[in-house]
Structure formats: C-alpha cells, structure tokens
Tab-separated table of C-alpha atoms in Angstrom:
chain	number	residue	atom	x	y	z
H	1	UNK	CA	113.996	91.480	67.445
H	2	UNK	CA	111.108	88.992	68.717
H	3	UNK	CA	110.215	91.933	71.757
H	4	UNK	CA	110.284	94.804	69.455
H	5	UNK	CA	107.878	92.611	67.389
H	6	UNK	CA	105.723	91.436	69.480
H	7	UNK	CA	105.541	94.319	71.377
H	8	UNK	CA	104.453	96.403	68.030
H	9	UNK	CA	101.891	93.731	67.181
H	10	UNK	CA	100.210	94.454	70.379
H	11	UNK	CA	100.046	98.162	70.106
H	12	UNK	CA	97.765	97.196	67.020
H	13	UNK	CA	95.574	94.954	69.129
H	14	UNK	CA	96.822	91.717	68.187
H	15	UNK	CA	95.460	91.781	64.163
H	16	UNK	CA	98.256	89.688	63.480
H	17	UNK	CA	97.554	90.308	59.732
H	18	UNK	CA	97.575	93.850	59.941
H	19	UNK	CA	100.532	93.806	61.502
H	20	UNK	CA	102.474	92.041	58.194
H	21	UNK	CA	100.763	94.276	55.875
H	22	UNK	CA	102.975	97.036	58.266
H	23	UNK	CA	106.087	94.472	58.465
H	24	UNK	CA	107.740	95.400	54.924
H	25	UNK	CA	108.388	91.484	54.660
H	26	UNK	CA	110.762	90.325	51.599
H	27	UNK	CA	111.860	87.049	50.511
H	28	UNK	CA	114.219	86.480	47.931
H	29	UNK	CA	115.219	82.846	45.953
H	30	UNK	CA	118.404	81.600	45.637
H	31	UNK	CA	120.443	78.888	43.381
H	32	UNK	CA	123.599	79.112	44.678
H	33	UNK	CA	123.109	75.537	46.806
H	34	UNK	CA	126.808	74.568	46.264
H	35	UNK	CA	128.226	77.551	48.244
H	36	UNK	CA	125.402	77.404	50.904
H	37	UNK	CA	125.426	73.743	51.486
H	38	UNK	CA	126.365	73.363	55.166
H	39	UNK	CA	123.093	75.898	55.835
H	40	UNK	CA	121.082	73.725	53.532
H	41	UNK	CA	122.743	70.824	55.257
H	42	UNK	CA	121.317	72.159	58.560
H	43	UNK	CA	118.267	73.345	57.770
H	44	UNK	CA	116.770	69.703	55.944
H	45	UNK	CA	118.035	67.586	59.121
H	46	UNK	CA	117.293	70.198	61.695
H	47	UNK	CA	113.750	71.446	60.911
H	48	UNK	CA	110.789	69.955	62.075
H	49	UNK	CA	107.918	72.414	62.534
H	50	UNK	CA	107.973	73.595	59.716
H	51	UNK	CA	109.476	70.909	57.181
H	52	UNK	CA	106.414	69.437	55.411
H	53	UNK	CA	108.409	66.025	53.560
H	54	UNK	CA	110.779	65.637	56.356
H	55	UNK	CA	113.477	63.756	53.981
H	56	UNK	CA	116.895	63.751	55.793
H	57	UNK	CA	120.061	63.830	54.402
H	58	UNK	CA	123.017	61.883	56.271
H	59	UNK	CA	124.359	63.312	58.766
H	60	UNK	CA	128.427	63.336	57.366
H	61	UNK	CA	127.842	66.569	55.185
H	62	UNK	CA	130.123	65.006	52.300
H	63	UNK	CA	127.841	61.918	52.022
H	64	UNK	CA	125.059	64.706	51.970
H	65	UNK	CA	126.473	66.136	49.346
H	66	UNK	CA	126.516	62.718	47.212
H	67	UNK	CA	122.853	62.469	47.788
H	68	UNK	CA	122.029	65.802	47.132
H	69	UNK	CA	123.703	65.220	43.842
H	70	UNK	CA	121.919	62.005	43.236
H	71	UNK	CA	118.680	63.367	43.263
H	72	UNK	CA	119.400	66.474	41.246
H	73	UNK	CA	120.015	63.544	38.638
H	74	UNK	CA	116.824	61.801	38.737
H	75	UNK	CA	114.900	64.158	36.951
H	76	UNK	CA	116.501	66.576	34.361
H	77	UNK	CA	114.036	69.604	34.790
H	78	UNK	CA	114.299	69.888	38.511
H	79	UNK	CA	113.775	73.691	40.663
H	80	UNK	CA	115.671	73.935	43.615
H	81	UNK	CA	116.623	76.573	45.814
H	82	UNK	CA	116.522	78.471	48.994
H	83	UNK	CA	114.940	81.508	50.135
H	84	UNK	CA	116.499	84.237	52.322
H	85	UNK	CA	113.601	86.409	54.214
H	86	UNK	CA	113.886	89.871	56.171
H	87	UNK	CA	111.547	92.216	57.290
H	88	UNK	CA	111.380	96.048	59.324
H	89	UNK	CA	113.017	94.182	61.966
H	90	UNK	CA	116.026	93.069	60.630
H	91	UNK	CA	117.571	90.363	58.379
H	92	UNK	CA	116.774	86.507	58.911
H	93	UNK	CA	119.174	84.901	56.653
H	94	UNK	CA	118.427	81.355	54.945
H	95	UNK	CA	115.523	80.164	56.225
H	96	UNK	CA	113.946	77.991	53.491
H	97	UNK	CA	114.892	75.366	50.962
H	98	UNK	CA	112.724	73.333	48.477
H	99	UNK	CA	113.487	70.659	45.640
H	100	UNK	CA	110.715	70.017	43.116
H	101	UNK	CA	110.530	67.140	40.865
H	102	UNK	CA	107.816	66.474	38.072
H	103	UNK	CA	105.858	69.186	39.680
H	104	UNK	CA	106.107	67.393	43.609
H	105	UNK	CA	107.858	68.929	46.366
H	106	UNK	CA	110.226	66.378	47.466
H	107	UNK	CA	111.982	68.876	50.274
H	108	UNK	CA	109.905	71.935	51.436
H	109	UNK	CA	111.222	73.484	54.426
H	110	UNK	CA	111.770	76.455	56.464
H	111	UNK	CA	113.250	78.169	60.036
H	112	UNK	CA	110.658	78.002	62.452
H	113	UNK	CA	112.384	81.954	63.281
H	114	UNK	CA	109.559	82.710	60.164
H	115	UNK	CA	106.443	80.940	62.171
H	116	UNK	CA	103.693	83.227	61.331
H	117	UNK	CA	104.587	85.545	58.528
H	118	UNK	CA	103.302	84.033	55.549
H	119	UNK	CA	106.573	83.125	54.318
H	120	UNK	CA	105.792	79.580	53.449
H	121	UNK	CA	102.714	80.014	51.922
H	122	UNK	CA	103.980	82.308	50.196
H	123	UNK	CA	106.657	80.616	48.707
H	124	UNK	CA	104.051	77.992	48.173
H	125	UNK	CA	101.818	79.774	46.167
H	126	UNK	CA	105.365	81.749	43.660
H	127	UNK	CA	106.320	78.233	43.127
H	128	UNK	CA	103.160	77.491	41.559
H	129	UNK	CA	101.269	75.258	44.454
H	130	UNK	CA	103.213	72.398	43.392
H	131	UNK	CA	101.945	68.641	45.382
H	132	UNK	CA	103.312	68.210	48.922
H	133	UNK	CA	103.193	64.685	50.689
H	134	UNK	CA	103.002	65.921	53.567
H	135	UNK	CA	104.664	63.767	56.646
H	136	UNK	CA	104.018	63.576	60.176
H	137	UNK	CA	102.872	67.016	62.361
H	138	UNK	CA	103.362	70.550	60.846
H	139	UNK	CA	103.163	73.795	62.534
H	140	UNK	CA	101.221	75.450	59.315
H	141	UNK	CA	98.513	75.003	56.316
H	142	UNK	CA	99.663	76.101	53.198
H	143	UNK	CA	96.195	76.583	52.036
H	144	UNK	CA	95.269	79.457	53.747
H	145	UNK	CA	94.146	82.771	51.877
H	146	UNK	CA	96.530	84.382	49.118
H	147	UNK	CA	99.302	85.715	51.062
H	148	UNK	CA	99.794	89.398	49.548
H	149	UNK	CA	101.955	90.957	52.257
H	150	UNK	CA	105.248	89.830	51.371
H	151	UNK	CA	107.179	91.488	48.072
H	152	UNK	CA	110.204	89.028	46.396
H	153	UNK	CA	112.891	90.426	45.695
H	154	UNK	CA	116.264	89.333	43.957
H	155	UNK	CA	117.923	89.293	47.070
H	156	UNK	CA	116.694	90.940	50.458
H	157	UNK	CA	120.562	91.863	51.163
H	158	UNK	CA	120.095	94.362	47.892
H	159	UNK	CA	117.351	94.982	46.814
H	160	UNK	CA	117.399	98.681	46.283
H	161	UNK	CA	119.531	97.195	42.815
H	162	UNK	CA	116.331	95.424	41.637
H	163	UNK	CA	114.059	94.777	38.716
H	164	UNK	CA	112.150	93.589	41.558
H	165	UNK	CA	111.972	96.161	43.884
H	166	UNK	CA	110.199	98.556	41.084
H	167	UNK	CA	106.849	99.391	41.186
H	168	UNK	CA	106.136	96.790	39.057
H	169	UNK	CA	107.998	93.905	37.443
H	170	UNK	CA	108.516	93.074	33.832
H	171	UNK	CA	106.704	90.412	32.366
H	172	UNK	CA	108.748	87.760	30.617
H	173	UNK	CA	107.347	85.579	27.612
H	174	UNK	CA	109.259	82.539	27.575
H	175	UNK	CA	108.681	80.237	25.034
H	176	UNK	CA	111.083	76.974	23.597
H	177	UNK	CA	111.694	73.538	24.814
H	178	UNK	CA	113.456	72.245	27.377
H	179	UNK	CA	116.309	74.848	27.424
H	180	UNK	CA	113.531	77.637	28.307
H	181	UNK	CA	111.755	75.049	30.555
H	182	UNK	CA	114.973	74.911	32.928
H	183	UNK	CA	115.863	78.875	32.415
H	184	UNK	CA	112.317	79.230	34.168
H	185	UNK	CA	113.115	78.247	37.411
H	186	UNK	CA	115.650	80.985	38.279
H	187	UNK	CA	113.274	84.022	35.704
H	188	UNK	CA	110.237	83.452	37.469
H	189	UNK	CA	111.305	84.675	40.800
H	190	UNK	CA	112.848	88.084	40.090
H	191	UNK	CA	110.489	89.009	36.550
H	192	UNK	CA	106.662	88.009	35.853
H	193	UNK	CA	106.979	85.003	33.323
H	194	UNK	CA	104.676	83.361	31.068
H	195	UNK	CA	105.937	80.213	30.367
H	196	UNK	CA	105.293	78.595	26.710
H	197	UNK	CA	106.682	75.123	26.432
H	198	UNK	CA	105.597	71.588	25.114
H	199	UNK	CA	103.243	69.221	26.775
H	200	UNK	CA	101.375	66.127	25.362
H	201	UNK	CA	97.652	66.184	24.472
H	202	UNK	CA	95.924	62.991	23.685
H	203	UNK	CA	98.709	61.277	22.846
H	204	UNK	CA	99.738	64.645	20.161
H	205	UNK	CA	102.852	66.630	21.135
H	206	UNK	CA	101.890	70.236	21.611
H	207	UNK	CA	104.631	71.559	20.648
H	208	UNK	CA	105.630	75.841	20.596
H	209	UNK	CA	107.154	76.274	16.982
H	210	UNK	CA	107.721	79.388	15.321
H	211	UNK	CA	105.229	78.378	12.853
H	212	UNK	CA	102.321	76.956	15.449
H	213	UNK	CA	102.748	81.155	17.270
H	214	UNK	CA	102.546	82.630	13.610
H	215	UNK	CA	99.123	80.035	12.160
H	216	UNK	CA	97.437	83.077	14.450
H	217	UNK	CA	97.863	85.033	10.966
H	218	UNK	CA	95.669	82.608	9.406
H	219	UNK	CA	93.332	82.081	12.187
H	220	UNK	CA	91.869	85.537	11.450
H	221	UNK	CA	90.156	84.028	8.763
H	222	UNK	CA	86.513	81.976	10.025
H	223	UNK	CA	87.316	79.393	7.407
H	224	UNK	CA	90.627	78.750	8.634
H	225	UNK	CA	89.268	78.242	12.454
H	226	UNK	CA	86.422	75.592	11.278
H	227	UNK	CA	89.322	73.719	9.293
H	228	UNK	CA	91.182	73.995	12.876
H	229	UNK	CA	88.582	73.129	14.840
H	230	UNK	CA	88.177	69.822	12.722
H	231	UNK	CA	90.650	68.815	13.346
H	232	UNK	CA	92.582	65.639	15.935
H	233	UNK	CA	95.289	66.756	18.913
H	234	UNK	CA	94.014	70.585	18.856
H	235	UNK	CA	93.402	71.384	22.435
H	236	UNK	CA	91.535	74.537	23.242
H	237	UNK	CA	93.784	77.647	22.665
H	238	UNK	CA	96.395	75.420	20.773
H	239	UNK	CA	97.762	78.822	19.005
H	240	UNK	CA	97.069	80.831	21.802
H	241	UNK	CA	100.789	82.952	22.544
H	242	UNK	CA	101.662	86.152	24.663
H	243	UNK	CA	103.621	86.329	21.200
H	244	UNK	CA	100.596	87.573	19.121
H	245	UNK	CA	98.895	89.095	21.773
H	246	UNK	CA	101.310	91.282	22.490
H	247	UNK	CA	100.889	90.674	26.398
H	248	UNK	CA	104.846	90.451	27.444
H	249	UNK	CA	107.387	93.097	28.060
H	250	UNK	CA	110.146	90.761	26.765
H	251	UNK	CA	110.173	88.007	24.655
H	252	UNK	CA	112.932	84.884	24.946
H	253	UNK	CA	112.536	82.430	22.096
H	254	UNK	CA	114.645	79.457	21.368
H	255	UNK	CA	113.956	77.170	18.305
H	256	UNK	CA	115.072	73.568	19.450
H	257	UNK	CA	111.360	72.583	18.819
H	258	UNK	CA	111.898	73.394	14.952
H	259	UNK	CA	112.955	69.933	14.611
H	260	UNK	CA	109.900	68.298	16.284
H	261	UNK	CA	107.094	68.387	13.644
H	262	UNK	CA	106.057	68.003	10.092
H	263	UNK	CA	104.255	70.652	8.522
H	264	UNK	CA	100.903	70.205	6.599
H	265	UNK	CA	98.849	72.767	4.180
H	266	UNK	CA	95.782	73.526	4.100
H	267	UNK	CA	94.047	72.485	-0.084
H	268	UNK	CA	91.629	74.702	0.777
H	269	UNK	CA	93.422	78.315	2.289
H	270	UNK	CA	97.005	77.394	2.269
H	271	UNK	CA	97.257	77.641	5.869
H	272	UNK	CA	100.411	75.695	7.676
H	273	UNK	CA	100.461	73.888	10.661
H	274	UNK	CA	102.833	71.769	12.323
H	275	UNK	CA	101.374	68.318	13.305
H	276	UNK	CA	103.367	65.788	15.445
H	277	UNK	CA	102.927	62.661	17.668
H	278	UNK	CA	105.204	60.233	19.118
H	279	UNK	CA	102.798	57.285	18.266
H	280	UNK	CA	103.949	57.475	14.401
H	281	UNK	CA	107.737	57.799	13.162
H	282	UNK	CA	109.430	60.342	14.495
H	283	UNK	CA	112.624	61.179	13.415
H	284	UNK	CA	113.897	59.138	10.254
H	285	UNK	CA	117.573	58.184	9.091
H	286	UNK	CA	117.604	61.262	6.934
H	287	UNK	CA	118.185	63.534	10.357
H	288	UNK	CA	116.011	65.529	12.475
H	289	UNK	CA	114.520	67.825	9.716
H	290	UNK	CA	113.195	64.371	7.645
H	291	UNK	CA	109.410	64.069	9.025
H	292	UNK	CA	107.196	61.506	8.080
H	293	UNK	CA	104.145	61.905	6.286
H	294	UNK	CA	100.853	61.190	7.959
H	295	UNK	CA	98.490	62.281	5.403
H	296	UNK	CA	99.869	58.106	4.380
H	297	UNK	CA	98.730	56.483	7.354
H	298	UNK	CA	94.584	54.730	6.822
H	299	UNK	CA	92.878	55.171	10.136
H	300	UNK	CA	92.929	51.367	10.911
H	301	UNK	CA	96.970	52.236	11.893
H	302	UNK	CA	96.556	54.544	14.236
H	303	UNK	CA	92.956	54.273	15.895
H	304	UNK	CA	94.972	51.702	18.998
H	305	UNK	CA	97.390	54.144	18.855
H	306	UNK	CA	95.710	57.403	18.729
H	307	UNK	CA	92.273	56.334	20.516
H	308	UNK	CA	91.169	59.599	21.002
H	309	UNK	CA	91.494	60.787	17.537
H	310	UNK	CA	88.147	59.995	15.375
H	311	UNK	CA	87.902	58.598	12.080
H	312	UNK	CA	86.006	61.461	10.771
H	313	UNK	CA	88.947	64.006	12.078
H	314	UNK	CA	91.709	61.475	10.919
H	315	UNK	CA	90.077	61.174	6.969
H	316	UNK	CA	89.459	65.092	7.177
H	317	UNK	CA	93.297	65.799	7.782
H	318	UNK	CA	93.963	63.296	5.609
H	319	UNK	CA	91.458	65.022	2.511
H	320	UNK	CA	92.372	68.491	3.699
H	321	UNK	CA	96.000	68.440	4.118
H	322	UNK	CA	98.784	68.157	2.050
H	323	UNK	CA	101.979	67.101	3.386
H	324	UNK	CA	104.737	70.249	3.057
H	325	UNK	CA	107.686	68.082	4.637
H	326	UNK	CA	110.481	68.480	7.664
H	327	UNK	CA	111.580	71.904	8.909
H	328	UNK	CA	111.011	74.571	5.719
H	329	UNK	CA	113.622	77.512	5.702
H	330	UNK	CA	111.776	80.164	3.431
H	331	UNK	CA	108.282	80.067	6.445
H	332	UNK	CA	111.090	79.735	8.856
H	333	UNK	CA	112.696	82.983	7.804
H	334	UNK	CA	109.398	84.597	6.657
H	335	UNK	CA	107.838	83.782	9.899
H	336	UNK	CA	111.058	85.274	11.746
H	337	UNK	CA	110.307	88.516	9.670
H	338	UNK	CA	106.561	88.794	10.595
H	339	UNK	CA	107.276	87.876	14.062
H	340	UNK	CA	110.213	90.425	15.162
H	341	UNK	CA	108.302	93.274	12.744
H	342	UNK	CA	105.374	92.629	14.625
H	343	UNK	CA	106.813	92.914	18.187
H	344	UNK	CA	109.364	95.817	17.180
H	345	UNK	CA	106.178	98.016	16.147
H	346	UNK	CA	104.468	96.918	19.735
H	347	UNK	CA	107.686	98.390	21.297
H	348	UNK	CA	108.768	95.090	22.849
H	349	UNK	CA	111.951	93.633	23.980
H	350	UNK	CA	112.931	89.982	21.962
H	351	UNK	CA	115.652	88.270	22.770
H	352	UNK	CA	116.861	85.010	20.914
H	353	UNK	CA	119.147	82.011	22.930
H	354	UNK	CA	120.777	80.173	20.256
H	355	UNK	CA	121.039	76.814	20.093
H	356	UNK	CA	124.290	74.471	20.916
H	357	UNK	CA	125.560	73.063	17.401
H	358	UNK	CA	129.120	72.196	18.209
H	359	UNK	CA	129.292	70.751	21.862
H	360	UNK	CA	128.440	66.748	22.465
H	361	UNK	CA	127.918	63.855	19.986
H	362	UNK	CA	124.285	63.783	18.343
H	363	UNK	CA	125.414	65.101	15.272
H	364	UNK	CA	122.255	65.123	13.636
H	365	UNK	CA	121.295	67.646	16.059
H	366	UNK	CA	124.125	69.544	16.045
H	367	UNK	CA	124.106	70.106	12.388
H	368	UNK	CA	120.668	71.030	12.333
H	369	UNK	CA	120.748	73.301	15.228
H	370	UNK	CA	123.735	74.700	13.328
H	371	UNK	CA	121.909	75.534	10.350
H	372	UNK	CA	118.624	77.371	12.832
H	373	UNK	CA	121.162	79.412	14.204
H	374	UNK	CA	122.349	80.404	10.342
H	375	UNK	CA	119.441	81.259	9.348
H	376	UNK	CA	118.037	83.213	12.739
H	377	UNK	CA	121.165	85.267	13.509
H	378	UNK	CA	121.068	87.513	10.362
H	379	UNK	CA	117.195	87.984	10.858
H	380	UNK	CA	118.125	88.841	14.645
H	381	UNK	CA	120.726	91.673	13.598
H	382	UNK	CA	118.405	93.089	10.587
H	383	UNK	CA	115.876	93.967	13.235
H	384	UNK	CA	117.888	94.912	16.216
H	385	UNK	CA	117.180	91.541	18.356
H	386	UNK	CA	119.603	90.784	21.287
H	387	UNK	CA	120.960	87.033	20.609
H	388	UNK	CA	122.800	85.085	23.506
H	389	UNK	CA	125.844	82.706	21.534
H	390	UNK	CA	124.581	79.496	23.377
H	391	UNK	CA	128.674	78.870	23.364
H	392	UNK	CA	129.301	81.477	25.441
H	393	UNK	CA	127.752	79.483	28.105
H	394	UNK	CA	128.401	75.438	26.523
H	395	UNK	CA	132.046	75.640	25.798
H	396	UNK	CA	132.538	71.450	26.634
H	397	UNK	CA	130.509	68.273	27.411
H	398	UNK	CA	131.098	69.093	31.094
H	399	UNK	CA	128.683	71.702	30.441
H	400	UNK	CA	126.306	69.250	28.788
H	401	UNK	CA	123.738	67.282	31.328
H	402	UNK	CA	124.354	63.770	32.334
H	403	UNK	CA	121.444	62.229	30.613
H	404	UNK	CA	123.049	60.516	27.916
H	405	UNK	CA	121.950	62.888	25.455
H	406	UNK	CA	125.214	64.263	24.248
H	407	UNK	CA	124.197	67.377	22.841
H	408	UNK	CA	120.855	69.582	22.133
H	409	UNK	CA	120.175	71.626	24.648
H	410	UNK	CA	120.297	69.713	28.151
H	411	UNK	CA	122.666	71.545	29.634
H	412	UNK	CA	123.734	71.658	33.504
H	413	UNK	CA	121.629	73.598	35.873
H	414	UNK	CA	125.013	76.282	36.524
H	415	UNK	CA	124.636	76.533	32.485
H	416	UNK	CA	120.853	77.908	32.517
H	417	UNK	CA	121.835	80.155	35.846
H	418	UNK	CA	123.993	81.845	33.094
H	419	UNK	CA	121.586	82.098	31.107
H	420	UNK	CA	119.168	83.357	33.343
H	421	UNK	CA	121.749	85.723	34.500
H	422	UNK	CA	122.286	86.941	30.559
H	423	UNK	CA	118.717	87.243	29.888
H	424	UNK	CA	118.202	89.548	32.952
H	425	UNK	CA	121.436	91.432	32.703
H	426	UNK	CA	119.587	92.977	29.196
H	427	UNK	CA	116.380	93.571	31.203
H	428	UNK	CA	118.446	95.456	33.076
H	429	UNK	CA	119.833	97.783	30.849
H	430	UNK	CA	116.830	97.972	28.641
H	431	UNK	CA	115.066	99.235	31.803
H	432	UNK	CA	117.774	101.582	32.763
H	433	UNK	CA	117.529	103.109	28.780
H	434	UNK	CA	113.547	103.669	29.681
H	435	UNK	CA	113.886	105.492	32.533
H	436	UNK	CA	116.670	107.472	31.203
H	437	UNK	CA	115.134	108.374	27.904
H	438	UNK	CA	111.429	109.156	30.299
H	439	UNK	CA	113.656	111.566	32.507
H	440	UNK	CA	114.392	113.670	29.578
C-alpha cells in the first residue's frame, strides 16, 4: 500500500497536498469502545508520535478497563470515541481514539500508519478544536490550514448506506438540556448539527425553553426589543434559534428545561419571557414548576450576588414586569401550536424525545416531566411530529447515570447511542421518502 502510494505521489511531483485532494480519504467515528477495547487498549499505550496527552492506561487490560470506566465517571457530558480511516488505497482500520472532558482533550491519539494525511487535524477541527495539553514530542501541528480533503462518513466499511456519503448532509437543530447535550456527541459526526443548549451568562442561566425560541414573535415589534435590550442576563442573540429562522433540515426538541425558569410579562406589550438564575431560589417545596418571584427581591439583595446586573436594569424589570409564575400550560401548548405550524409550512422535519417520568426516584421531576409529556404528545400527533417514548430506551435505573440524580434525564452514554441511533433511523427514511417522491 505505502509503494503504490508513494510511488503515485511522485508521479505528481511530490505536491503532497494535491495528492490527498486525489486520495478519496474517509474517516468515520465510532462509540462502540466496549467491543473495541483491546484496539483502544493498544493504541493509548502504544502510540507515541502521534499521541498528543500521552495518558497510559495499565498495562493488565482488565485494570484498563476499570480506569477507563473511572474516568467516563468524572464528568457526566463526556465525547469519546474512535475513528476508523481508509482511503483509494485500501482500508486502515482503528487508528484514532479521543476522550474529551469539559471541552479538554484528555486522550487524543492516532496510528502513526495515518502520518501525513490530515487525519488528525481533521478530526481536530469536527470535534470542535477542543484544548490539548500537549506532552512531550509530537510528530504533527494541529493548527495547520483547514483540512478539506477528507469526507466523514458513518463508517468507511459502508458508506455507500450513508446520510453521509450524499452530496450533502442534513443539518440537525438540536435544542434541550442535557439529554440533547449528550445525544450530540454521536449526531454531529454523521449529520450537520446546530447545537442549542444552556450555558450561564453573568451569573443568569441561559436557558433554551419553548417559550425563550417563541419571544422571537414578539421581538418583531421595536418596542418589544428596547424593553429586551433593557434589560439584566440578556446576552447578544439571547432569542436567536435555527427554530425561527428556519435554518435546519430537522428539528429535535426536548423540554426538560421547562422546569428551569419563571416567566415574567411585559405591563407594557404583554410579551413573556422566561428569567432564571441560580443566585436566587430555585426550585421551592411546591416542586419543580413553583418559581420564585423576583420582581420581590430590592436591588440591595442581589447586587453581591448578581454584580453584573445594574440597578437601573434590576428596578426596570422590576417596574416593567409582572410576575406570570412556574411552568404555564395554555403558552406551553399555544407555543407548541405556533412552533410545529410554523416549521410544518417551512417543510421541515421535527422530531420530539420525550422525557423520562417513571424511571429513578426524584419524584418531583418525574411527575412533572410526566405531565410535559401529556400535554406535548397530543400536540405532536395533531401535526404529524415523530415522538421517541423516552421508555423505549430508560426501561430501569441501570439505564439511569451514576450521578446521584435518580431520574431526569441523565441517562447512560449506551442510552443516548439509542437515541442517536432513533433520531437518525427517521432521517433516514424521511430522506429515502424525498428522493422517492423527486424520482417521480
């Protein structure tokens, strides 16, 4: 394989880019570590060239397997994976492997039989340039140029069978909590995803509610964007969602996050927004739907607690706002209506994961996530919206992640493979009905 390529590369003169825009190279990421683990094994003790942390594992592949296990447990939203690569010369197997936590690489690896093709960079760059502490000598920068010669693939042993090997790949709004957040990691490599989950701002929880994706309605009014823009914990593009823009092929929604926040009304337009932050109450003895009002709160309570938020902006919520309570089913339900009716007429895939309500012990949760899924699976049917049974996939508290959390949705990483596996099995057939229906 190595003399047919090399001797290729010099019939082009030695352009050794050239020659991997010509080399039909394909990579394809894998979750499967369980069933791969002796190769995995290998490949974090035995690579050196290219292995950029250079973390070993013990040698005795059982005691590997502990460790391996232990760290998967240190951080509940954690990618991992390997990649298998091939090219026009044949098919190199495994030759990659990396392990991500809170956005650092702590194992990024690969075969030295894949020393200058790209492949590393440009797993680098698909997995979002994520921090590398880099240790000791290594045979390659990951900083060099984009690498565009490579295609991914859902696996390089088939990928005739692929979303991914058509001309181009569906785009995939994702938006939820950490259920969605999880899913991610095993979407983003065989669709195009855009990823809306929540993150803190100045000490506010930006959260991605059903109603914070639907205030866009409002926002079309100038008067409702200066009350906005007014206002504490509103980063820049705060509403801004592939959902109203219409900028996704499919749409996966989960409503965990209906729980978060409180939602406040506008005296002046009647707009609704969903406010929350960690640094008043949170969730009070009445269950997750009881929110606290903050419209109560004098800005001497919070200003050590919120010191980015001004008295001006506090006393302006405070005058403008009116407190409209916990999670509210009639703009849950209306805002379901508008939402689906909106992306229906756009032509657009939606899909729905419910949430767990009977598997673990939070049953405050449960109960609520019981009554979401009431309310959101009639909607779903009315309109023709595809919605995964999250109990086809939880079915026990083995299935539940070992955080302590005893129910939501924290599942086990095999759970959101399912998932994953669901959500792509109906972009799969709603592909296959396109080109089927275009044929005619």
């Amino acid at each position: 394989m190595l003399e047919a390529k090399q001797k290729d590369k010099s019939a082009m003169g030695g352009d050794n880019i050239s020659f991997l825009r010509d080399s039909n190279i394909r990579i394809s990421f894998h979750t499967d570590i369980e069933q791969q683990f002796p190769r995995i094994h290998d490949l974090v003790n035995r690579t050196n060239q290219l292995n950029f942390t250079k973390k070993r594992w013990p040698e005795d592949i059982e005691e590997a397997r502990k460790v391996f296990e232990a760290e998967l447990q240190e951080e509940f939203n954690s990618n991992v994976g390997y990649v298998k690569v091939s090219d026009a010369y044949g098919n190199y197997g495994i030759c990659g492997f990396y392990f991500i936590q809170r956005d650092t690489c702590k194992h990024f690896l690969f075969s030295c039989r894949t020393m200058n093709m790209g492949v590393e960079q440009a797993v680098w760059q698909k997995l979002g340039r994520k921090h590398i502490d880099i240790q000791g000598k290594v045979a390659s920068r990951l900083d060099m140029p984009l690498v565009d010669w490579v295609s991914f693939v859902p696996d390089i042993d088939n990928a005739d069978n692929s979303i991914a090997g058509a001309a181009s790949r569906p785009t995939v709004c994702l938006r939820g909590a950490c259920d969605m957040m999880m899913t991610a990691h095993f979407l983003r490599t065989d669709v195009e995803t855009k990823e809306e989950f929540n993150y803190p701002y100045e000490g506010w929880e930006i959260a991605t509610t059903l109603r914070s994706a639907l205030v866009n309605e409002a926002l079309e009014r100038p008067i409702n964007r200066q009350i906005i823009a007014a206002l504490p914990g509103i980063p820049e593009n705060r509403f801004a969602t592939a959902a109203w823009d219409e900028t996704a092929d499919v749409y996966v929604f989960t409503f965990g996050q209906e729980t978060f926040h409180g939602l406040y009304r506008s005296k002046t337009t009647g707009m609704t927004i969903p406010m929350g932050t960690y640094a008043l109450p949170y969730y009070l003895p009445g269950g997750p739907f009881e929110k606290f009002d903050y419209t109560t709160v004098p800005y001497e309570e919070i200003q050590d607690k919120l010191p980015n938020t001004t008295r001006d902006q506090w006393n302006f919520f405070r005058s403008e706002f009116s407190f409209v309570g916990g999670f509210n089913k009639d703009i849950f339900v209306k805002d379901l209506r508008t939402l689906f009716s909106r992306l229906n007429r756009a032509g657009k895939t939606i899909i729905i994961v419910g949430l767990n309500s009977r598997v673990g012990r939070d049953l405050g949760i449960l109960s609520a996530f019981g009554q979401i899924n009431e309310l959101t699976l009639p909607v779903a049917r009315e309109f023709g919206v595809d919605f995964l049974d999250a109990h086809q996939f939880v079915k026990s508290e083995n299935d539940l992640a070992k955080d302590g959390s005893f129910g939501g949705s924290h599942y086990e990483r095999r759970v959101y493979k399912q998932i994953s596996d669901a959500i792509l099995s109906i972009v799969h057939d709603k592909i296959k009905n396109m080109k089927t229906i275009s044929s005619y």
